[in-house]
Amino acid sequence: LEDFAAKRNELLADLADFQQSKQFIEETMKTISDLNEEKDAHSEMIQQINMDKQELEKIMNSAREEKRQMEKSISQKYDEIYRLLELTNELSRESGVAEENLITPSVIPPNKITPNMPAMGASSTSSGVPQLFRHFKANSMPAVVQRAMFNFDSMLLQAAPAMASRPHTLANPFSPSTSAVTKIDHQSPPMKTCQSCFQQIHRNAPICPMCKSKSRSKNPKKPKRKAAD
């Protein structure tokens, strides 16, 4: 009987150890399976990230190429519009238009794309105008100028959408600005009227430069009282 009880207890202990080992293996296998699923999920995520990155790089390269093409096109248009401006001003001069009525380069938006490109100035006017236009008769000049002005306005209208995002105020270089006039007015010296000849003289002048009379102040200063001893 004692041997039976001992064997039974030993069997129960072995069964408990077996069950515990089996449960441990099952839990470990489940954990490994979960880790593999998480690894696959991260792998798919990393793969998707790499695909998105490659797609963005393709789009960026395409945008850079488009930007280079736009820079080239805009530079050509700047060169063309400066040549047309010089040609228009040259034809206007030959037809008798005053210098102050010519088109100024300030009407053209500043070139911020290729700022190193030299703008055509007045010195390059004679060399930039084709000799063919110099042989036109004087009576045909106004029509030529009118056509050139029409082409110039058309180019400005084409460039208007790009300039709409930023307001551009055109200043007239031949007329003084309001701030300059105000500044000049503020700098005028204070004046007063001479009591003898009634001419305008400087407020602090001791002697009138017109009649040489001593200037008298309307509000003479009172003599200071001497302090009592």
PDB file of C-alpha atoms in Angstrom:
ATOM      1  CA  LEU A   1       0.000   0.000   0.000  1.00  0.00           C
ATOM      2  CA  GLU A   2       2.820   2.344   0.820  1.00  0.00           C
ATOM      3  CA  ASP A   3       4.509   1.582  -2.489  1.00  0.00           C
ATOM      4  CA  PHE A   4       1.268   2.349  -4.362  1.00  0.00           C
ATOM      5  CA  ALA A   5       0.862   5.699  -2.614  1.00  0.00           C
ATOM      6  CA  ALA A   6       4.477   6.632  -3.311  1.00  0.00           C
ATOM      7  CA  LYS A   7       4.213   5.726  -6.995  1.00  0.00           C
ATOM      8  CA  ARG A   8       0.936   7.641  -7.261  1.00  0.00           C
ATOM      9  CA  ASN A   9       2.424  10.781  -5.734  1.00  0.00           C
ATOM     10  CA  GLU A  10       5.454  10.499  -8.016  1.00  0.00           C
ATOM     11  CA  LEU A  11       3.153  10.174 -11.044  1.00  0.00           C
ATOM     12  CA  LEU A  12       1.125  13.200 -10.005  1.00  0.00           C
ATOM     13  CA  ALA A  13       4.303  15.262  -9.617  1.00  0.00           C
ATOM     14  CA  ASP A  14       5.529  14.204 -13.039  1.00  0.00           C
ATOM     15  CA  LEU A  15       2.154  15.071 -14.574  1.00  0.00           C
ATOM     16  CA  ALA A  16       2.260  18.515 -12.947  1.00  0.00           C
ATOM     17  CA  ASP A  17       5.783  19.136 -14.253  1.00  0.00           C
ATOM     18  CA  PHE A  18       4.735  17.948 -17.704  1.00  0.00           C
ATOM     19  CA  GLN A  19       1.697  20.211 -17.744  1.00  0.00           C
ATOM     20  CA  GLN A  20       3.773  23.177 -16.617  1.00  0.00           C
ATOM     21  CA  SER A  21       6.398  22.503 -19.280  1.00  0.00           C
ATOM     22  CA  LYS A  22       3.709  22.125 -21.941  1.00  0.00           C
ATOM     23  CA  GLN A  23       2.095  25.415 -20.935  1.00  0.00           C
ATOM     24  CA  PHE A  24       5.472  27.178 -21.012  1.00  0.00           C
ATOM     25  CA  ILE A  25       6.186  25.873 -24.520  1.00  0.00           C
ATOM     26  CA  GLU A  26       2.766  26.978 -25.783  1.00  0.00           C
ATOM     27  CA  GLU A  27       3.138  30.462 -24.315  1.00  0.00           C
ATOM     28  CA  THR A  28       6.662  30.784 -25.709  1.00  0.00           C
ATOM     29  CA  MET A  29       5.532  29.700 -29.177  1.00  0.00           C
ATOM     30  CA  LYS A  30       2.709  32.236 -29.055  1.00  0.00           C
ATOM     31  CA  THR A  31       5.153  34.969 -28.060  1.00  0.00           C
ATOM     32  CA  ILE A  32       7.478  34.021 -30.920  1.00  0.00           C
ATOM     33  CA  SER A  33       4.533  34.073 -33.325  1.00  0.00           C
ATOM     34  CA  ASP A  34       3.504  37.540 -32.109  1.00  0.00           C
ATOM     35  CA  LEU A  35       7.064  38.801 -32.530  1.00  0.00           C
ATOM     36  CA  ASN A  36       7.207  37.424 -36.070  1.00  0.00           C
ATOM     37  CA  GLU A  37       3.925  39.145 -36.924  1.00  0.00           C
ATOM     38  CA  GLU A  38       5.196  42.412 -35.468  1.00  0.00           C
ATOM     39  CA  LYS A  39       8.426  42.024 -37.423  1.00  0.00           C
ATOM     40  CA  ASP A  40       6.503  41.464 -40.644  1.00  0.00           C
ATOM     41  CA  ALA A  41       4.297  44.460 -39.921  1.00  0.00           C
ATOM     42  CA  HIS A  42       7.339  46.652 -39.333  1.00  0.00           C
ATOM     43  CA  SER A  43       8.979  45.278 -42.458  1.00  0.00           C
ATOM     44  CA  GLU A  44       5.924  46.189 -44.513  1.00  0.00           C
ATOM     45  CA  MET A  45       5.883  49.618 -42.903  1.00  0.00           C
ATOM     46  CA  ILE A  46       9.580  50.162 -43.639  1.00  0.00           C
ATOM     47  CA  GLN A  47       9.072  48.955 -47.185  1.00  0.00           C
ATOM     48  CA  GLN A  48       6.153  51.363 -47.611  1.00  0.00           C
ATOM     49  CA  ILE A  49       8.241  54.197 -46.186  1.00  0.00           C
ATOM     50  CA  ASN A  50      11.035  53.429 -48.647  1.00  0.00           C
ATOM     51  CA  MET A  51       8.558  53.340 -51.528  1.00  0.00           C
ATOM     52  CA  ASP A  52       7.073  56.687 -50.484  1.00  0.00           C
ATOM     53  CA  LYS A  53      10.559  58.156 -50.178  1.00  0.00           C
ATOM     54  CA  GLN A  54      11.516  56.996 -53.664  1.00  0.00           C
ATOM     55  CA  GLU A  55       8.288  58.417 -55.070  1.00  0.00           C
ATOM     56  CA  LEU A  56       8.919  61.768 -53.400  1.00  0.00           C
ATOM     57  CA  GLU A  57      12.474  61.828 -54.743  1.00  0.00           C
ATOM     58  CA  LYS A  58      11.141  61.262 -58.266  1.00  0.00           C
ATOM     59  CA  ILE A  59       8.627  64.086 -57.838  1.00  0.00           C
ATOM     60  CA  MET A  60      11.327  66.388 -56.421  1.00  0.00           C
ATOM     61  CA  ASN A  61      13.693  65.660 -59.310  1.00  0.00           C
ATOM     62  CA  SER A  62      10.899  66.362 -61.768  1.00  0.00           C
ATOM     63  CA  ALA A  63      10.090  69.631 -59.976  1.00  0.00           C
ATOM     64  CA  ARG A  64      13.759  70.647 -60.048  1.00  0.00           C
ATOM     65  CA  GLU A  65      13.954  70.004 -63.766  1.00  0.00           C
ATOM     66  CA  GLU A  66      10.769  71.994 -64.307  1.00  0.00           C
ATOM     67  CA  LYS A  67      12.235  74.809 -62.176  1.00  0.00           C
ATOM     68  CA  ARG A  68      15.386  74.873 -64.309  1.00  0.00           C
ATOM     69  CA  GLN A  69      13.298  75.056 -67.466  1.00  0.00           C
ATOM     70  CA  MET A  70      11.250  77.904 -65.994  1.00  0.00           C
ATOM     71  CA  GLU A  71      14.421  79.789 -65.003  1.00  0.00           C
ATOM     72  CA  LYS A  72      15.751  79.424 -68.533  1.00  0.00           C
ATOM     73  CA  SER A  73      12.465  80.585 -70.062  1.00  0.00           C
ATOM     74  CA  ILE A  74      12.128  83.554 -67.695  1.00  0.00           C
ATOM     75  CA  SER A  75      15.737  84.605 -68.351  1.00  0.00           C
ATOM     76  CA  GLN A  76      15.060  84.550 -72.093  1.00  0.00           C
ATOM     77  CA  LYS A  77      11.902  86.621 -71.580  1.00  0.00           C
ATOM     78  CA  TYR A  78      13.837  89.150 -69.494  1.00  0.00           C
ATOM     79  CA  ASP A  79      16.424  89.466 -72.249  1.00  0.00           C
ATOM     80  CA  GLU A  80      13.695  89.822 -74.861  1.00  0.00           C
ATOM     81  CA  ILE A  81      11.711  92.425 -72.924  1.00  0.00           C
ATOM     82  CA  TYR A  82      14.833  94.524 -72.220  1.00  0.00           C
ATOM     83  CA  ARG A  83      15.747  94.458 -75.906  1.00  0.00           C
ATOM     84  CA  LEU A  84      12.196  95.430 -76.831  1.00  0.00           C
ATOM     85  CA  LEU A  85      12.243  98.266 -74.283  1.00  0.00           C
ATOM     86  CA  GLU A  86      15.506  99.628 -75.678  1.00  0.00           C
ATOM     87  CA  LEU A  87      14.223  99.316 -79.236  1.00  0.00           C
ATOM     88  CA  THR A  88      10.979 101.088 -78.347  1.00  0.00           C
ATOM     89  CA  ASN A  89      12.814 103.948 -76.625  1.00  0.00           C
ATOM     90  CA  GLU A  90      15.248 104.284 -79.525  1.00  0.00           C
ATOM     91  CA  LEU A  91      12.441 104.495 -82.064  1.00  0.00           C
ATOM     92  CA  SER A  92      10.606 106.942 -79.792  1.00  0.00           C
ATOM     93  CA  ARG A  93      13.687 109.188 -79.618  1.00  0.00           C
ATOM     94  CA  GLU A  94      14.049 109.152 -83.395  1.00  0.00           C
ATOM     95  CA  SER A  95      10.370 110.072 -83.783  1.00  0.00           C
ATOM     96  CA  GLY A  96      10.744 113.085 -81.461  1.00  0.00           C
ATOM     97  CA  VAL A  97       9.456 111.746 -78.139  1.00  0.00           C
ATOM     98  CA  ALA A  98      10.881 113.610 -75.138  1.00  0.00           C
ATOM     99  CA  GLU A  99      13.353 111.762 -72.922  1.00  0.00           C
ATOM    100  CA  GLU A 100      11.121 112.012 -69.847  1.00  0.00           C
ATOM    101  CA  ASN A 101       8.263 110.338 -71.729  1.00  0.00           C
ATOM    102  CA  LEU A 102      10.259 107.209 -72.567  1.00  0.00           C
ATOM    103  CA  ILE A 103       9.595 103.881 -70.880  1.00  0.00           C
ATOM    104  CA  THR A 104      11.733 103.432 -67.777  1.00  0.00           C
ATOM    105  CA  PRO A 105      13.150 100.039 -66.713  1.00  0.00           C
ATOM    106  CA  SER A 106      11.278 100.404 -63.412  1.00  0.00           C
ATOM    107  CA  VAL A 107       8.085  99.107 -65.092  1.00  0.00           C
ATOM    108  CA  ILE A 108       9.773  95.706 -65.464  1.00  0.00           C
ATOM    109  CA  PRO A 109       9.635  93.528 -62.326  1.00  0.00           C
ATOM    110  CA  PRO A 110      13.077  92.977 -60.745  1.00  0.00           C
ATOM    111  CA  ASN A 111      14.883  89.843 -61.841  1.00  0.00           C
ATOM    112  CA  LYS A 112      15.239  87.776 -58.659  1.00  0.00           C
ATOM    113  CA  ILE A 113      15.775  84.489 -60.502  1.00  0.00           C
ATOM    114  CA  THR A 114      18.999  85.386 -62.329  1.00  0.00           C
ATOM    115  CA  PRO A 115      20.071  88.634 -60.608  1.00  0.00           C
ATOM    116  CA  ASN A 116      23.544  88.525 -62.177  1.00  0.00           C
ATOM    117  CA  MET A 117      22.127  88.979 -65.657  1.00  0.00           C
ATOM    118  CA  PRO A 118      23.157  92.518 -66.793  1.00  0.00           C
ATOM    119  CA  ALA A 119      20.252  94.777 -67.668  1.00  0.00           C
ATOM    120  CA  MET A 120      20.527  96.724 -70.896  1.00  0.00           C
ATOM    121  CA  GLY A 121      21.111 100.377 -70.155  1.00  0.00           C
ATOM    122  CA  ALA A 122      21.177 103.532 -72.194  1.00  0.00           C
ATOM    123  CA  SER A 123      24.783 102.914 -73.274  1.00  0.00           C
ATOM    124  CA  SER A 124      23.817  99.727 -75.104  1.00  0.00           C
ATOM    125  CA  THR A 125      20.879 101.301 -76.917  1.00  0.00           C
ATOM    126  CA  SER A 126      22.680 102.175 -80.118  1.00  0.00           C
ATOM    127  CA  SER A 127      24.414  98.799 -80.388  1.00  0.00           C
ATOM    128  CA  GLY A 128      21.302  96.791 -79.471  1.00  0.00           C
ATOM    129  CA  VAL A 129      19.054  98.349 -82.134  1.00  0.00           C
ATOM    130  CA  PRO A 130      19.260  96.664 -85.537  1.00  0.00           C
ATOM    131  CA  GLN A 131      20.504  98.897 -88.324  1.00  0.00           C
ATOM    132  CA  LEU A 132      17.432  98.035 -90.374  1.00  0.00           C
ATOM    133  CA  PHE A 133      15.215 100.197 -88.150  1.00  0.00           C
ATOM    134  CA  ARG A 134      17.520 103.194 -88.635  1.00  0.00           C
ATOM    135  CA  HIS A 135      16.634 103.323 -92.354  1.00  0.00           C
ATOM    136  CA  PHE A 136      12.895 103.854 -91.749  1.00  0.00           C
ATOM    137  CA  LYS A 137      11.495 107.133 -92.973  1.00  0.00           C
ATOM    138  CA  ALA A 138      10.492 109.721 -90.419  1.00  0.00           C
ATOM    139  CA  ASN A 139       6.814 109.536 -91.367  1.00  0.00           C
ATOM    140  CA  SER A 140       6.745 105.767 -90.687  1.00  0.00           C
ATOM    141  CA  MET A 141       8.259 106.006 -87.217  1.00  0.00           C
ATOM    142  CA  PRO A 142       5.029 106.540 -85.238  1.00  0.00           C
ATOM    143  CA  ALA A 143       3.456 103.380 -86.647  1.00  0.00           C
ATOM    144  CA  VAL A 144       6.556 101.354 -85.814  1.00  0.00           C
ATOM    145  CA  VAL A 145       6.635 102.777 -82.311  1.00  0.00           C
ATOM    146  CA  GLN A 146       2.952 102.004 -81.862  1.00  0.00           C
ATOM    147  CA  ARG A 147       3.447  98.358 -82.873  1.00  0.00           C
ATOM    148  CA  ALA A 148       6.440  98.029 -80.576  1.00  0.00           C
ATOM    149  CA  MET A 149       4.478  99.537 -77.707  1.00  0.00           C
ATOM    150  CA  PHE A 150       1.635  97.083 -78.359  1.00  0.00           C
ATOM    151  CA  ASN A 151       4.050  94.141 -78.218  1.00  0.00           C
ATOM    152  CA  PHE A 152       5.590  95.527 -75.033  1.00  0.00           C
ATOM    153  CA  ASP A 153       2.171  95.857 -73.367  1.00  0.00           C
ATOM    154  CA  SER A 154       1.296  92.304 -74.404  1.00  0.00           C
ATOM    155  CA  MET A 155       4.424  90.965 -72.715  1.00  0.00           C
ATOM    156  CA  LEU A 156       3.574  92.881 -69.549  1.00  0.00           C
ATOM    157  CA  LEU A 157       0.060  91.425 -69.580  1.00  0.00           C
ATOM    158  CA  GLN A 158       1.520  87.925 -69.860  1.00  0.00           C
ATOM    159  CA  ALA A 159       3.727  88.602 -66.842  1.00  0.00           C
ATOM    160  CA  ALA A 160       0.847  90.086 -64.809  1.00  0.00           C
ATOM    161  CA  PRO A 161      -0.290  86.797 -63.146  1.00  0.00           C
ATOM    162  CA  ALA A 162       3.188  86.251 -61.697  1.00  0.00           C
ATOM    163  CA  MET A 163       3.238  89.811 -60.354  1.00  0.00           C
ATOM    164  CA  ALA A 164      -0.268  89.638 -58.856  1.00  0.00           C
ATOM    165  CA  SER A 165       0.939  87.922 -55.668  1.00  0.00           C
ATOM    166  CA  ARG A 166       3.033  90.914 -54.659  1.00  0.00           C
ATOM    167  CA  PRO A 167       1.887  94.559 -55.060  1.00  0.00           C
ATOM    168  CA  HIS A 168       4.289  96.645 -57.130  1.00  0.00           C
ATOM    169  CA  THR A 169       4.086 100.413 -56.952  1.00  0.00           C
ATOM    170  CA  LEU A 170       5.677 102.307 -59.822  1.00  0.00           C
ATOM    171  CA  ALA A 171       7.467 105.453 -58.782  1.00  0.00           C
ATOM    172  CA  ASN A 172       7.968 108.400 -61.120  1.00  0.00           C
ATOM    173  CA  PRO A 173      11.658 109.311 -60.951  1.00  0.00           C
ATOM    174  CA  PHE A 174      11.035 112.756 -62.482  1.00  0.00           C
ATOM    175  CA  SER A 175       8.644 114.049 -59.826  1.00  0.00           C
ATOM    176  CA  PRO A 176       9.565 114.576 -56.135  1.00  0.00           C
ATOM    177  CA  SER A 177       7.839 112.346 -53.668  1.00  0.00           C
ATOM    178  CA  THR A 178       5.490 113.607 -50.981  1.00  0.00           C
ATOM    179  CA  SER A 179       7.926 112.693 -48.222  1.00  0.00           C
ATOM    180  CA  ALA A 180      10.701 114.688 -49.905  1.00  0.00           C
ATOM    181  CA  VAL A 181       8.461 117.768 -50.266  1.00  0.00           C
ATOM    182  CA  THR A 182       7.418 117.467 -46.634  1.00  0.00           C
ATOM    183  CA  LYS A 183      11.043 117.169 -45.583  1.00  0.00           C
ATOM    184  CA  ILE A 184      11.950 120.311 -47.552  1.00  0.00           C
ATOM    185  CA  ASP A 185       9.059 122.205 -45.973  1.00  0.00           C
ATOM    186  CA  HIS A 186      10.208 121.224 -42.504  1.00  0.00           C
ATOM    187  CA  GLN A 187      13.740 122.429 -43.263  1.00  0.00           C
ATOM    188  CA  SER A 188      12.642 126.018 -44.161  1.00  0.00           C
ATOM    189  CA  PRO A 189      14.039 128.491 -41.580  1.00  0.00           C
ATOM    190  CA  PRO A 190      11.648 130.304 -39.181  1.00  0.00           C
ATOM    191  CA  MET A 191      10.925 133.866 -40.303  1.00  0.00           C
ATOM    192  CA  LYS A 192       9.546 137.097 -38.793  1.00  0.00           C
ATOM    193  CA  THR A 193       8.546 140.537 -40.116  1.00  0.00           C
ATOM    194  CA  CYS A 194      10.864 143.502 -39.644  1.00  0.00           C
ATOM    195  CA  GLN A 195       9.052 146.309 -37.754  1.00  0.00           C
ATOM    196  CA  SER A 196      10.790 149.008 -39.848  1.00  0.00           C
ATOM    197  CA  CYS A 197      10.669 147.804 -43.471  1.00  0.00           C
ATOM    198  CA  PHE A 198       8.152 144.978 -43.010  1.00  0.00           C
ATOM    199  CA  GLN A 199      10.353 142.484 -44.870  1.00  0.00           C
ATOM    200  CA  GLN A 200      10.609 138.808 -43.941  1.00  0.00           C
ATOM    201  CA  ILE A 201      13.860 138.143 -42.084  1.00  0.00           C
ATOM    202  CA  HIS A 202      15.218 135.331 -39.972  1.00  0.00           C
ATOM    203  CA  ARG A 203      13.571 135.067 -36.603  1.00  0.00           C
ATOM    204  CA  ASN A 204      16.882 135.280 -34.694  1.00  0.00           C
ATOM    205  CA  ALA A 205      18.501 138.019 -36.844  1.00  0.00           C
ATOM    206  CA  PRO A 206      19.640 140.915 -34.546  1.00  0.00           C
ATOM    207  CA  ILE A 207      19.795 143.417 -37.464  1.00  0.00           C
ATOM    208  CA  CYS A 208      17.540 143.565 -40.532  1.00  0.00           C
ATOM    209  CA  PRO A 209      19.680 142.910 -43.636  1.00  0.00           C
ATOM    210  CA  MET A 210      17.326 145.120 -45.711  1.00  0.00           C
ATOM    211  CA  CYS A 211      17.110 148.361 -43.768  1.00  0.00           C
ATOM    212  CA  LYS A 212      19.961 147.743 -41.287  1.00  0.00           C
ATOM    213  CA  SER A 213      17.687 148.599 -38.381  1.00  0.00           C
ATOM    214  CA  LYS A 214      17.961 146.798 -35.102  1.00  0.00           C
ATOM    215  CA  SER A 215      15.428 144.073 -34.780  1.00  0.00           C
ATOM    216  CA  ARG A 216      12.994 144.413 -31.913  1.00  0.00           C
ATOM    217  CA  SER A 217      11.282 141.431 -30.438  1.00  0.00           C
ATOM    218  CA  LYS A 218       7.532 141.507 -29.877  1.00  0.00           C
ATOM    219  CA  ASN A 219       8.023 139.877 -26.508  1.00  0.00           C
ATOM    220  CA  PRO A 220      11.201 141.386 -25.040  1.00  0.00           C
ATOM    221  CA  LYS A 221      12.695 139.614 -22.107  1.00  0.00           C
ATOM    222  CA  LYS A 222      12.290 141.322 -18.767  1.00  0.00           C
ATOM    223  CA  PRO A 223      15.522 142.149 -16.941  1.00  0.00           C
ATOM    224  CA  LYS A 224      16.305 139.762 -14.177  1.00  0.00           C
ATOM    225  CA  ARG A 225      16.004 141.110 -10.670  1.00  0.00           C
ATOM    226  CA  LYS A 226      19.191 141.224  -8.700  1.00  0.00           C
ATOM    227  CA  ALA A 227      19.189 138.981  -5.705  1.00  0.00           C
ATOM    228  CA  ALA A 228      18.762 140.824  -2.430  1.00  0.00           C
ATOM    229  CA  ASP A 229      21.929 141.048  -0.414  1.00  0.00           C
TER     230      ASP A 229
END
